[in-house]
Tab-separated table of C-alpha atoms in Angstrom:
chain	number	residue	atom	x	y	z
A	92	UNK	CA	0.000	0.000	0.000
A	93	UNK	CA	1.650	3.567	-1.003
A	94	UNK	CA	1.598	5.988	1.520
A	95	UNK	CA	-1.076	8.625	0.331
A	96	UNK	CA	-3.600	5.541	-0.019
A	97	UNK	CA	-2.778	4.691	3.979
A	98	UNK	CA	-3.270	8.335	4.259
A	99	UNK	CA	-6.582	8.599	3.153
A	100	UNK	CA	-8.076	5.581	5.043
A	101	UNK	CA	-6.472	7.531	8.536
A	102	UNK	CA	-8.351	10.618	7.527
A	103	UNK	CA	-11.490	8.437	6.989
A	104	UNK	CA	-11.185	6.239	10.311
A	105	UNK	CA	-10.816	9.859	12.412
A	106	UNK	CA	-13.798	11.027	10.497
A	107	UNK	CA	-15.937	8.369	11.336
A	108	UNK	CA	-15.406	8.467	14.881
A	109	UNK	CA	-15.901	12.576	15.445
A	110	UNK	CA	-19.570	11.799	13.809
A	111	UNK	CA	-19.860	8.669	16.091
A	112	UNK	CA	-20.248	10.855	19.753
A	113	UNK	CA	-23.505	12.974	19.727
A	114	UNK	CA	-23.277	16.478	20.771
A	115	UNK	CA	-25.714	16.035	23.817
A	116	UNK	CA	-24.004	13.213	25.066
A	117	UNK	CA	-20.336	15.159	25.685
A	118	UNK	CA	-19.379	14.811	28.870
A	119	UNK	CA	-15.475	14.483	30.923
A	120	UNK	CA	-15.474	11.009	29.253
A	121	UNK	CA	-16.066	12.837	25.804
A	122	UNK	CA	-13.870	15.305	26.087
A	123	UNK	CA	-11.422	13.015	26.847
A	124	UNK	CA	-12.019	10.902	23.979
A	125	UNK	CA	-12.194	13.947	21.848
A	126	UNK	CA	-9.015	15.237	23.337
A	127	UNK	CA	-7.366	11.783	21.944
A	128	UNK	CA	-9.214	11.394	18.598
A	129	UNK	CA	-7.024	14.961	17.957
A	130	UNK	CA	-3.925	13.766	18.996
A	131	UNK	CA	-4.604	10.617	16.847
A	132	UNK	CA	-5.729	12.639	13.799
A	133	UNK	CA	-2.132	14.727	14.651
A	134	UNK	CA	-0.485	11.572	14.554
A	135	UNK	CA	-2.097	10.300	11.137
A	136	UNK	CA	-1.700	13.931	9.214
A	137	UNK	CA	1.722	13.250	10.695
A	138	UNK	CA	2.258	10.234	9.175
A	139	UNK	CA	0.708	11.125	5.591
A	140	UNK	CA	3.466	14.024	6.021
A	141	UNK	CA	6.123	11.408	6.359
A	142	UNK	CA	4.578	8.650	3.716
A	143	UNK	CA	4.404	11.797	1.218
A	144	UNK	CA	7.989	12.824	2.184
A	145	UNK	CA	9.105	8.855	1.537
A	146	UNK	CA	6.923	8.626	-1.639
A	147	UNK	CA	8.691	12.131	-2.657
A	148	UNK	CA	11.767	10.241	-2.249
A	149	UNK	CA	10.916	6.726	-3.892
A	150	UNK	CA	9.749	8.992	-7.074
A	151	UNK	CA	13.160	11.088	-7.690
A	152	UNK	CA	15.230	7.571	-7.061
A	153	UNK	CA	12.753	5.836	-9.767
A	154	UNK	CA	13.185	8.754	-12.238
A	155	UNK	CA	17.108	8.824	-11.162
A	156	UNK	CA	17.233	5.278	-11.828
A	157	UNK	CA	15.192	5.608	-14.844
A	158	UNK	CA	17.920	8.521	-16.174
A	159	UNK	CA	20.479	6.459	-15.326
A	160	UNK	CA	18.850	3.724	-17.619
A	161	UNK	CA	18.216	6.153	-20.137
A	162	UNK	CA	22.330	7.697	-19.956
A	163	UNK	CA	23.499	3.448	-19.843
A	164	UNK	CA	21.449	2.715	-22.798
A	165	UNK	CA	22.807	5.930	-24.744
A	166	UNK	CA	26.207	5.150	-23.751
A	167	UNK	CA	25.995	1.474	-25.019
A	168	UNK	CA	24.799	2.302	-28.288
A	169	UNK	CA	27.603	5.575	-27.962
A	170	UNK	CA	30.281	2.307	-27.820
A	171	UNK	CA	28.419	0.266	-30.287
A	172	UNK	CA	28.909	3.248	-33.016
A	173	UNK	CA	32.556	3.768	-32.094
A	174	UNK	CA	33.642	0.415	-31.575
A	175	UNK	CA	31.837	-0.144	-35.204
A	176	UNK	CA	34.028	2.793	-36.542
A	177	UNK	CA	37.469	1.736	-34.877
A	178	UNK	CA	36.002	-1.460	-36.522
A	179	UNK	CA	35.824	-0.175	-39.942
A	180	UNK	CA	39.117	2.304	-39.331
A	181	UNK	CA	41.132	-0.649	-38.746
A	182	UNK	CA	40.085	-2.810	-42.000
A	183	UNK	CA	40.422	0.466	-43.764
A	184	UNK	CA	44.293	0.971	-42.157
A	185	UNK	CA	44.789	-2.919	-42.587
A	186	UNK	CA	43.653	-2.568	-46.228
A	187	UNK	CA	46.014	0.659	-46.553
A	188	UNK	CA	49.043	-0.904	-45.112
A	189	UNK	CA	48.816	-4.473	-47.482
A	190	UNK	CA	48.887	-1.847	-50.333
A	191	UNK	CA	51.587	-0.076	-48.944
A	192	UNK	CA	53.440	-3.549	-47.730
A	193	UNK	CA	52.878	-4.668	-51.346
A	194	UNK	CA	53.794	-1.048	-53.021
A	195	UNK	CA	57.107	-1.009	-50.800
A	196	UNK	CA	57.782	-4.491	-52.277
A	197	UNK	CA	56.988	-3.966	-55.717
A	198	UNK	CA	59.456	-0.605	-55.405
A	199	UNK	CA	62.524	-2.811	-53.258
A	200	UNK	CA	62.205	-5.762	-56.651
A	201	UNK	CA	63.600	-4.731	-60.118
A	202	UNK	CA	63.035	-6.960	-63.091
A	203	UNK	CA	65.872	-7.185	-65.809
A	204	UNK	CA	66.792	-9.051	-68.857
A	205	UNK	CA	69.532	-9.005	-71.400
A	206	UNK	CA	69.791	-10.883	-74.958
A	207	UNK	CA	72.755	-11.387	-77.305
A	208	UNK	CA	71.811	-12.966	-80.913
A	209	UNK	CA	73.276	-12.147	-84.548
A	210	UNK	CA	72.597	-13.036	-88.406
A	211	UNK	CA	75.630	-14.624	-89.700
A	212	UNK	CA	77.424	-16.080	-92.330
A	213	UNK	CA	79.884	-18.711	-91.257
A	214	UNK	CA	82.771	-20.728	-93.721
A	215	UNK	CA	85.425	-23.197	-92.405
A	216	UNK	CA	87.914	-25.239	-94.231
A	217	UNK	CA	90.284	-27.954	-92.934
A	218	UNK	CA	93.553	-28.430	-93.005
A	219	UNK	CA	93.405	-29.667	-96.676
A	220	UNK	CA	91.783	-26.336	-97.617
A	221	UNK	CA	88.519	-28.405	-98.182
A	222	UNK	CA	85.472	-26.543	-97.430
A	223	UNK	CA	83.665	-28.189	-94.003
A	224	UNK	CA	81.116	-25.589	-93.341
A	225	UNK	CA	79.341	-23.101	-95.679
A	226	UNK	CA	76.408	-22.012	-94.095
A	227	UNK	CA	74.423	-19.138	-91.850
A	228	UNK	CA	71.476	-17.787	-90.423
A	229	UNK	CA	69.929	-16.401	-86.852
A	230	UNK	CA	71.323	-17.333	-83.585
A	231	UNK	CA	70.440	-16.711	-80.343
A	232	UNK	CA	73.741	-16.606	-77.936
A	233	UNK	CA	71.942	-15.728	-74.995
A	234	UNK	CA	69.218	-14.906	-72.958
A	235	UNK	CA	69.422	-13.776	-69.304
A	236	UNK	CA	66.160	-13.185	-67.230
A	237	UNK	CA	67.057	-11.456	-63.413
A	238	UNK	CA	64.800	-11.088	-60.458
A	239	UNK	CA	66.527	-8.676	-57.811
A	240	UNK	CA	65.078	-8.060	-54.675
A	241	UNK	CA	66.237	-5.789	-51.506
A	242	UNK	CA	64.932	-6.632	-47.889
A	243	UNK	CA	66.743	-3.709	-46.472
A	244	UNK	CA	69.820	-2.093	-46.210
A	245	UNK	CA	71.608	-5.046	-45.366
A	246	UNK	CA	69.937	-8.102	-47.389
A	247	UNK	CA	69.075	-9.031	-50.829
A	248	UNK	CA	68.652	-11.812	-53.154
A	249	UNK	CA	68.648	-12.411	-57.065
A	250	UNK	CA	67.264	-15.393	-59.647
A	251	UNK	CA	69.057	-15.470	-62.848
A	252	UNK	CA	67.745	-17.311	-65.604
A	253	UNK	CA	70.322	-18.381	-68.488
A	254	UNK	CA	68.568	-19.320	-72.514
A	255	UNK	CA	71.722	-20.523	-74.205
A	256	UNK	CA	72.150	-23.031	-77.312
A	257	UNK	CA	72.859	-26.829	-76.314
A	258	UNK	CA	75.891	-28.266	-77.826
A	259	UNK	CA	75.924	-32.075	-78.971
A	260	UNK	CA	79.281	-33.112	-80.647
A	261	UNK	CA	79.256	-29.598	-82.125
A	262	UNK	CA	75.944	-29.365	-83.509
A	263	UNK	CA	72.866	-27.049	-81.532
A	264	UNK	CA	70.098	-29.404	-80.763
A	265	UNK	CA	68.226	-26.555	-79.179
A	266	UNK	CA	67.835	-24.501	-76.424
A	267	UNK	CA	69.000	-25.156	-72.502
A	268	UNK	CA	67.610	-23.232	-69.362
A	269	UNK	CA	69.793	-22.530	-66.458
A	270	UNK	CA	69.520	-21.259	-63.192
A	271	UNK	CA	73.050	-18.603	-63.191
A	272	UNK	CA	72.501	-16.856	-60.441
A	273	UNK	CA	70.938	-17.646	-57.046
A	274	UNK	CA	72.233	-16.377	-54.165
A	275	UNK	CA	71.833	-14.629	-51.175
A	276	UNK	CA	73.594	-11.328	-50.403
A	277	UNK	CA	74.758	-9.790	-47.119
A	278	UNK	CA	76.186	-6.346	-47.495
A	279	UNK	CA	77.742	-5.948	-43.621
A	280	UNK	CA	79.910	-2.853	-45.344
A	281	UNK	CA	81.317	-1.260	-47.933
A	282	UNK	CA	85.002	-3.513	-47.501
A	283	UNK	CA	82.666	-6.529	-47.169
A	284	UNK	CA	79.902	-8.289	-49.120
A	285	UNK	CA	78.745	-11.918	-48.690
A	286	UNK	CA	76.685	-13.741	-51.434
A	287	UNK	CA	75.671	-17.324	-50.795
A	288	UNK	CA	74.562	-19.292	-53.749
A	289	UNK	CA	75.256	-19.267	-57.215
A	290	UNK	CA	77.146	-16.102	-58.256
A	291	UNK	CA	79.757	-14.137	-60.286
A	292	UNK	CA	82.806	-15.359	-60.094
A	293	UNK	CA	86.033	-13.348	-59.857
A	294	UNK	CA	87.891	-12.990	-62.897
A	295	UNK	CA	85.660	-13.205	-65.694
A	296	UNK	CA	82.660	-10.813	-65.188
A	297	UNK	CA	85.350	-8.608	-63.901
A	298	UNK	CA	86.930	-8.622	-67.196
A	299	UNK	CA	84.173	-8.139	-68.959
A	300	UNK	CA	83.217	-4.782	-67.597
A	301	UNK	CA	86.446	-3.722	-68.839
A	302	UNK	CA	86.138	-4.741	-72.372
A	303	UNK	CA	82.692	-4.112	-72.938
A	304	UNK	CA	82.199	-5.766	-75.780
A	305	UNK	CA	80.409	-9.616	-74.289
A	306	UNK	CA	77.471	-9.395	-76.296
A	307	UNK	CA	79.845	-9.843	-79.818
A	308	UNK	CA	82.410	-12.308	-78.096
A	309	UNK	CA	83.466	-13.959	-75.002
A	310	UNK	CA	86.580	-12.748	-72.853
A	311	UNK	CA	89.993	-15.007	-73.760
A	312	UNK	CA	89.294	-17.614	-70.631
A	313	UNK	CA	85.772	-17.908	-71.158
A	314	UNK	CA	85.910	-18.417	-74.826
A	315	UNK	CA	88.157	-20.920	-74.526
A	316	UNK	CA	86.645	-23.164	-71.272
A	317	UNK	CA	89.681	-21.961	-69.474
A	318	UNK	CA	87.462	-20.105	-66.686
A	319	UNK	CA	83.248	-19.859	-65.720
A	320	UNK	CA	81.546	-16.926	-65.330
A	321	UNK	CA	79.519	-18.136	-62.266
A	322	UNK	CA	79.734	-21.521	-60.038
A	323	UNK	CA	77.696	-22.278	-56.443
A	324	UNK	CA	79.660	-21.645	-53.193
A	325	UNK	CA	80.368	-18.887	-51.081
A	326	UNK	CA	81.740	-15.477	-52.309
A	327	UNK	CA	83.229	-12.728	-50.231
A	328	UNK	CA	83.970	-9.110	-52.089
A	329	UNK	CA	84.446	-5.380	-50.921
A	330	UNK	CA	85.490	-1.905	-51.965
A	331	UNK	CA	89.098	-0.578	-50.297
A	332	UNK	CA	90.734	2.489	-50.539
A	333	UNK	CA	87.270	4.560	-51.133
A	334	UNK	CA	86.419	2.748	-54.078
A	335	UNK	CA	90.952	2.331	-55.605
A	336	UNK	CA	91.028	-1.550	-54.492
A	337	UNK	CA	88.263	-4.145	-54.789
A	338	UNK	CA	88.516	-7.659	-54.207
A	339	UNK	CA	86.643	-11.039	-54.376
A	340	UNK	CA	87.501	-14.875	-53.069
A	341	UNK	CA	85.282	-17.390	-54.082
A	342	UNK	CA	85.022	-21.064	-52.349
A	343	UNK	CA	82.852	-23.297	-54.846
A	344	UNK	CA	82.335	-26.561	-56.285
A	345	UNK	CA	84.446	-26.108	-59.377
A	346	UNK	CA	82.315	-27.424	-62.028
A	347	UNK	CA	80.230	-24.202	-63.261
A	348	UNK	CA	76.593	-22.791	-62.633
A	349	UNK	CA	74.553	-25.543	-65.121
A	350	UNK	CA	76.217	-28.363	-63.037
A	351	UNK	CA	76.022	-28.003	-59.375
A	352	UNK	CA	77.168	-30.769	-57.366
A	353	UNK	CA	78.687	-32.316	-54.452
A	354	UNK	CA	82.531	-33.015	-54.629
A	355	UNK	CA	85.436	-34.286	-51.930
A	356	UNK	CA	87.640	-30.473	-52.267
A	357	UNK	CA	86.617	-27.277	-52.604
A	358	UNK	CA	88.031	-25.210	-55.101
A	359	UNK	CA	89.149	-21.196	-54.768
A	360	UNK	CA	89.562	-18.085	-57.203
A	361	UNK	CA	90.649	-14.937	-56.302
A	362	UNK	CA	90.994	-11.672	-57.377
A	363	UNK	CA	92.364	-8.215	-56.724
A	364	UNK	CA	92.278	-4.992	-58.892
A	365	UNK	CA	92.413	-1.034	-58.637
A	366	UNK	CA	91.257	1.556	-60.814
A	367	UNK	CA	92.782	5.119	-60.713
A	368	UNK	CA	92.664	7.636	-63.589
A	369	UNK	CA	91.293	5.784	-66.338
A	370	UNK	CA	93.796	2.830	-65.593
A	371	UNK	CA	92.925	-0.934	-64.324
A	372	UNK	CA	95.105	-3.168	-63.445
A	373	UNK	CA	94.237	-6.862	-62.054
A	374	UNK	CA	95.727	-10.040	-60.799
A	375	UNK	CA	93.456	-12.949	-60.158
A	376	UNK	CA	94.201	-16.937	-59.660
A	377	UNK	CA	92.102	-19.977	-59.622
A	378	UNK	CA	93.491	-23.597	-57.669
A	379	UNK	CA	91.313	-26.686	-57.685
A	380	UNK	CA	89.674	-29.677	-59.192
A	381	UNK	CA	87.058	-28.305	-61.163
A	382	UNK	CA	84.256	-30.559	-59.840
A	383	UNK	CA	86.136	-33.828	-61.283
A	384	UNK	CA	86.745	-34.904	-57.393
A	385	UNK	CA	83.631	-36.653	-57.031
A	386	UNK	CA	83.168	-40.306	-55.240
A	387	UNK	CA	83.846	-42.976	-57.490
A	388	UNK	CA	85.197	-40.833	-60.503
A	389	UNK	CA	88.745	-41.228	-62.111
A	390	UNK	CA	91.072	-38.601	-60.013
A	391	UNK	CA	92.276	-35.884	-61.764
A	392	UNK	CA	95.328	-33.256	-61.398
A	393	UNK	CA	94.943	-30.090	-59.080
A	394	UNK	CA	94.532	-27.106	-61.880
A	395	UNK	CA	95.680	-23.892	-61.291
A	396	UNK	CA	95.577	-20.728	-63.379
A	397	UNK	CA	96.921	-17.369	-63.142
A	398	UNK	CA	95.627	-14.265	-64.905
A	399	UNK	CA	96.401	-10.824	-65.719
A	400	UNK	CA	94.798	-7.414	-66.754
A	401	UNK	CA	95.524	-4.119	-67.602
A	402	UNK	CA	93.905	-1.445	-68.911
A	403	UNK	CA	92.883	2.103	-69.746
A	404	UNK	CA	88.979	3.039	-70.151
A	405	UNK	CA	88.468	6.602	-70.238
A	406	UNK	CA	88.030	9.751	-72.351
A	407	UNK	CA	90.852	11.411	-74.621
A	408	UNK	CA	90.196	14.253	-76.320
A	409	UNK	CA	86.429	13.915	-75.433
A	410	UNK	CA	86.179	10.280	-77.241
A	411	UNK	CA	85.699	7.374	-74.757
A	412	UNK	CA	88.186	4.862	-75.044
A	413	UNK	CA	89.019	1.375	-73.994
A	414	UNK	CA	92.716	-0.226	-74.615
A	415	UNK	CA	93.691	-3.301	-72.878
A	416	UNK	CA	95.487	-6.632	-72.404
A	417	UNK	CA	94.632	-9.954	-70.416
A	418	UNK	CA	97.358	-12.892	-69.746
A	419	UNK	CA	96.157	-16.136	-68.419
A	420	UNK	CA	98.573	-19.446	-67.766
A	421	UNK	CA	97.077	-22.339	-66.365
A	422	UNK	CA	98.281	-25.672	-65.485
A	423	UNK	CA	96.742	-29.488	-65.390
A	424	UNK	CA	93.250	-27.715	-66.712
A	425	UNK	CA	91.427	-30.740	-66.716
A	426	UNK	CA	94.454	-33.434	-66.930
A	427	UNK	CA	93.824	-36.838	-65.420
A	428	UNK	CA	96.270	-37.890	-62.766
A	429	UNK	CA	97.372	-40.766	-64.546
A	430	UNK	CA	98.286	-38.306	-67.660
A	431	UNK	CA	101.073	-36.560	-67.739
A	432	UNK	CA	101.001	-32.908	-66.301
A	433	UNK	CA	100.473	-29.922	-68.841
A	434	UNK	CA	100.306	-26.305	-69.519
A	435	UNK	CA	97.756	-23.776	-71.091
A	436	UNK	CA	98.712	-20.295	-72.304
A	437	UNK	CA	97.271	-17.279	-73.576
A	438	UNK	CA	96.875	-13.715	-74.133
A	439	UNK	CA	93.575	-11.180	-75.758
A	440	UNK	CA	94.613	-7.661	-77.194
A	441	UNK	CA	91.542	-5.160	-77.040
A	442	UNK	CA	90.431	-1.581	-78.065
A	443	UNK	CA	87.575	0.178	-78.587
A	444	UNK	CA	86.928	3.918	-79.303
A	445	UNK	CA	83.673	6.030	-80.102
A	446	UNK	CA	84.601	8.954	-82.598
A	447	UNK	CA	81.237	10.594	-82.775
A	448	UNK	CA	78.039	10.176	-80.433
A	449	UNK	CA	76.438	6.402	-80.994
A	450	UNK	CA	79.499	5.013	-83.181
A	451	UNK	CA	82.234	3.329	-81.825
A	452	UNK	CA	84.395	0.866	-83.456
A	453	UNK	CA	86.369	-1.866	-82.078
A	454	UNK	CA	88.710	-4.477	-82.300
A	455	UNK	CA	90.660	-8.192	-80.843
A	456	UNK	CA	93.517	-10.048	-81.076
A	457	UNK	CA	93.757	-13.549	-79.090
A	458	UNK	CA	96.751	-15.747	-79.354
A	459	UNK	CA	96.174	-19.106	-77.324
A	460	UNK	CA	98.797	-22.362	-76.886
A	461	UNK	CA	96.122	-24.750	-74.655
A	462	UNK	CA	98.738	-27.682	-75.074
A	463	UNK	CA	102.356	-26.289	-74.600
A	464	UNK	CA	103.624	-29.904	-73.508
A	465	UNK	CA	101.157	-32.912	-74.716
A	466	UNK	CA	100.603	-31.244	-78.024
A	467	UNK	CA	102.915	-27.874	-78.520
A	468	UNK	CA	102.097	-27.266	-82.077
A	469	UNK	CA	98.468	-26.884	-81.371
A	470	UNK	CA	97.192	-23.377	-81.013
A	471	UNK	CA	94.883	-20.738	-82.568
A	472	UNK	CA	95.196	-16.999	-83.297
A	473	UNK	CA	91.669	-15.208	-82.847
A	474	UNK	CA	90.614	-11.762	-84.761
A	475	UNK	CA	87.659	-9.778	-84.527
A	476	UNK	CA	87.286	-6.238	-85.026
A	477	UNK	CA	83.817	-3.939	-86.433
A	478	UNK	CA	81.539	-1.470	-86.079
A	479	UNK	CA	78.915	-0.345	-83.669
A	480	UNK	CA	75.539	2.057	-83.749
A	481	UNK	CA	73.666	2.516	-80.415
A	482	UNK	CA	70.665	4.476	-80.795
A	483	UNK	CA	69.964	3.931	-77.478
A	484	UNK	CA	71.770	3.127	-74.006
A	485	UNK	CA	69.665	-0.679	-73.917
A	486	UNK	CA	70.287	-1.380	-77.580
A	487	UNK	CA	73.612	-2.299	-79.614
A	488	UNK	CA	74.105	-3.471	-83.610
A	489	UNK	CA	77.195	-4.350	-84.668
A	490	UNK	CA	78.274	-5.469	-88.298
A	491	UNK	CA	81.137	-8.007	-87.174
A	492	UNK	CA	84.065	-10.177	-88.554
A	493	UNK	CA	85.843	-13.391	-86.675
A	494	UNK	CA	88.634	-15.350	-87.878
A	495	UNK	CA	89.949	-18.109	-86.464
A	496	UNK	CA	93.295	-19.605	-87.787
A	497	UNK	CA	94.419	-22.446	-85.803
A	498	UNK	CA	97.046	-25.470	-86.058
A	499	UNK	CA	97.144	-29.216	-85.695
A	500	UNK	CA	93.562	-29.786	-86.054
A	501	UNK	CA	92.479	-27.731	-82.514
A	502	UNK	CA	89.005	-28.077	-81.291
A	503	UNK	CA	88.643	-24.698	-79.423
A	504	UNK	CA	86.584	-21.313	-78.830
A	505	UNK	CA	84.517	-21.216	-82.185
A	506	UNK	CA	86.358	-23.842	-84.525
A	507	UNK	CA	84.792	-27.151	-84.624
A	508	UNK	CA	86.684	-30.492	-85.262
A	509	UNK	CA	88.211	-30.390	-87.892
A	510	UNK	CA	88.079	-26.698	-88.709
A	511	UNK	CA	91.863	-24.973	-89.145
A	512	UNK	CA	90.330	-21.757	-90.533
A	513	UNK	CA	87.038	-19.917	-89.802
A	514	UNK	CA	85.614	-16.798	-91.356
A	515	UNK	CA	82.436	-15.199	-90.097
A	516	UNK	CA	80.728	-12.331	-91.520
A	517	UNK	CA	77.573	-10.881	-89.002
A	518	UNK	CA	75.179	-8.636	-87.615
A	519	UNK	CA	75.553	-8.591	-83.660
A	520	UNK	CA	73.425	-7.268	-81.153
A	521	UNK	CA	72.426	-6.941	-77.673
A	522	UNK	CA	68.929	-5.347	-76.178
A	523	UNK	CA	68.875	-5.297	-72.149
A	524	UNK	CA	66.142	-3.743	-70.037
């Protein structure tokens, strides 16, 4: 029961008795009565004060209550929208930052690709003077597909892919795919840089940024399987002397980039150089089995090889020029132990100069003894020289002509068996992007 309905039925009760006691009737007993009926109606208006006072108070703590509903509920749905928009601002910022994650990426990865081919004519004669080969066409030398990617300042990594013609008993049966390069790089400084992998080696590519000229011919050791431009191990290189002296040691299998493989030794090539004023100058050396030191195979000698460079690549006169010699000697290059030991010699005469903007003509000179003790009178004298438009820095033509003159019926560089002399007339060229 509220308190204004207990109210009302104390106002009726002390109603009902004042009309109860006639007026004629009063007497001391009345009075008396009357005298507490008062106090008892004092009492009751008393209480309604109080019951109004408490109902007062019951109705401001409902309607607090009832606010305080009202504020909760407002509040929740208050979270509900933000926690719905911190929600939808973190997909959008997740969304953002795989874009960015994927732009940064995209920006740290560079694709690149390089192809030498050239239209030829080719004719060979024996030692008889009998014509062996009259023919010519379109040949692709190479094709090199590279993925480089940076992780940061201190890592990166790089796929190679190598397109090159197979060779069966001297006759292209197509075209072989190779991994060249695959390695990973640590750059800790500027005096050292680790690559793990498959990778340049030493000499070779070194020589070939020298003489500039790859994409029409090989460098002397290449051309003439006395070196490889790239084998699996571990590689070590740095800058010296603010850039003067570089370096580069190489620990690897021996046997070249298309056949990786396990062996009992490890083999080594080395190389230092400097560069000051237009001049390089080089030393490098090589000392192993190359690969033929695997379990169960014939043994064969240690080889060794020493090489040689030197150089001048810069302007005269405004014209950019490149004159330059490499020496290589080499011992027990693939000799079996149970032959007897031999010796390898040879030396490449180059020079290049660019008269007028986009022209540049060029020239070669290789002398080469392979056998100097099993078969001395074997050896070939290489020539190449031509001349080259580049209408633009990723694209090279060259009208070329090769010679080859050898002696004693020598299988080696371009001559096939039984070729003594070799004339070929060509269009060269190289595209790279």
């Amino acid at each position: 029961m509220t308190a204004r309905k207990m109210q009302t039925s104390v106002l009726a009760l002390a109603a009902a008795c004042a009309w109860a006691v006639p007026a004629q009737a009063e007497d001391a007993d009345t009075a008396a009565l009357r005298q507490q009926l008062s106090e008892m109606r004092a009492q009751m208006a008393a209480m309604a004060e109080q019951m109004n006072a408490m109902q007062s108070r019951l109705d401001s703590a409902q309607a607090k209550a009832e606010a305080a509903e009202d504020a909760a509920n407002d509040a929740a749905q208050t979270a509900q929208v933000a926690a719905a928009t911190a929600a939808d601002a973190k997909a959008e910022s997740d969304t953002t930052g795989a874009f960015a994650k994927a732009a940064k990426w995209a920006a740290d990865t560079k694709i690149s690709g390089r192809m030498y081919y050239n239209v030829s004519s080719v004719n060979a004669k024996d030692a008889a003077g009998n014509k062996v080969e009259s023919d010519g066409g379109f040949e692709l030398k190479r094709f090199y597909l590279g993925v480089d990617h940076k992780f940061d300042d201190t890592f990166a990594g790089n796929v190679t892919m190598d397109v090159s013609p197979v060779d069966n008993g001297g006759k292209a049966v197509g075209y072989g795919f190779y991994i060249k390069k695959a390695y990973l790089e640590a750059k800790l400084a500027k005096e050292l840089k680790l690559r793990l992998g498959s990778a340049d080696m030493p000499w070779i590519p070194y020589v070939e940024g020298v003489y500039g000229y790859r994409h029409i011919e090989k460098t002397l050791t290449d051309l003439d399987s006395f070196g490889t431009s790239a084998d699996w191990g571990v590689h070590a290189s740095g800058d010296l002397a603010d850039g003067v002296v570089s370096y580069q040691v190489s620990a690897v299998d021996g046997a070249g980039y298309r056949e990786p493989k396990f062996t009992e030794t490890i083999d080594f090539e080395g190389r230092i150089s400097a560069k000051f004023g237009g001049f390089n100058v080089a030393v490098g050396g090589y000392t192993g089995e190359l690969g033929k030191d695997v379990t169960g195979a014939a043994p064969y000698r240690t080889a060794t090889r020493f090489n040689a460079m030197l150089a001048y690549k810069d302007e005269i006169a405004g014209m950019p020029v490149t004159i330059g010699g490499e020496y290589f000697t080499a011992k027990n290059w693939k000799v079996l132990q149970a032959a007897p030991k031999d010796k390898a010699e040879g030396y490449s005469l180059f020079a290049s100069i660019a008269p007028v903007e986009q022209w540049s003509v060029f020239g070669r000179l290789d002398h080469i003894e392979p056998f100097k003790n099993s078969a001395p009178l074997m050896q070939d004298d290489f020539m190449m020289f031509g001349v080259q438009f580049s209408p633009a820095t990723i694209v090279d033509f060259a009208l070329v002509y090769k010679r080859d003159n050898a002696d004693g019926g020598l299988k080696i560089g371009n001559l096939g068996s039984g070729q003594e002399k070799r004339d070929e007339v060509g269009l060269y060229g190289q595209f790279r992007f």
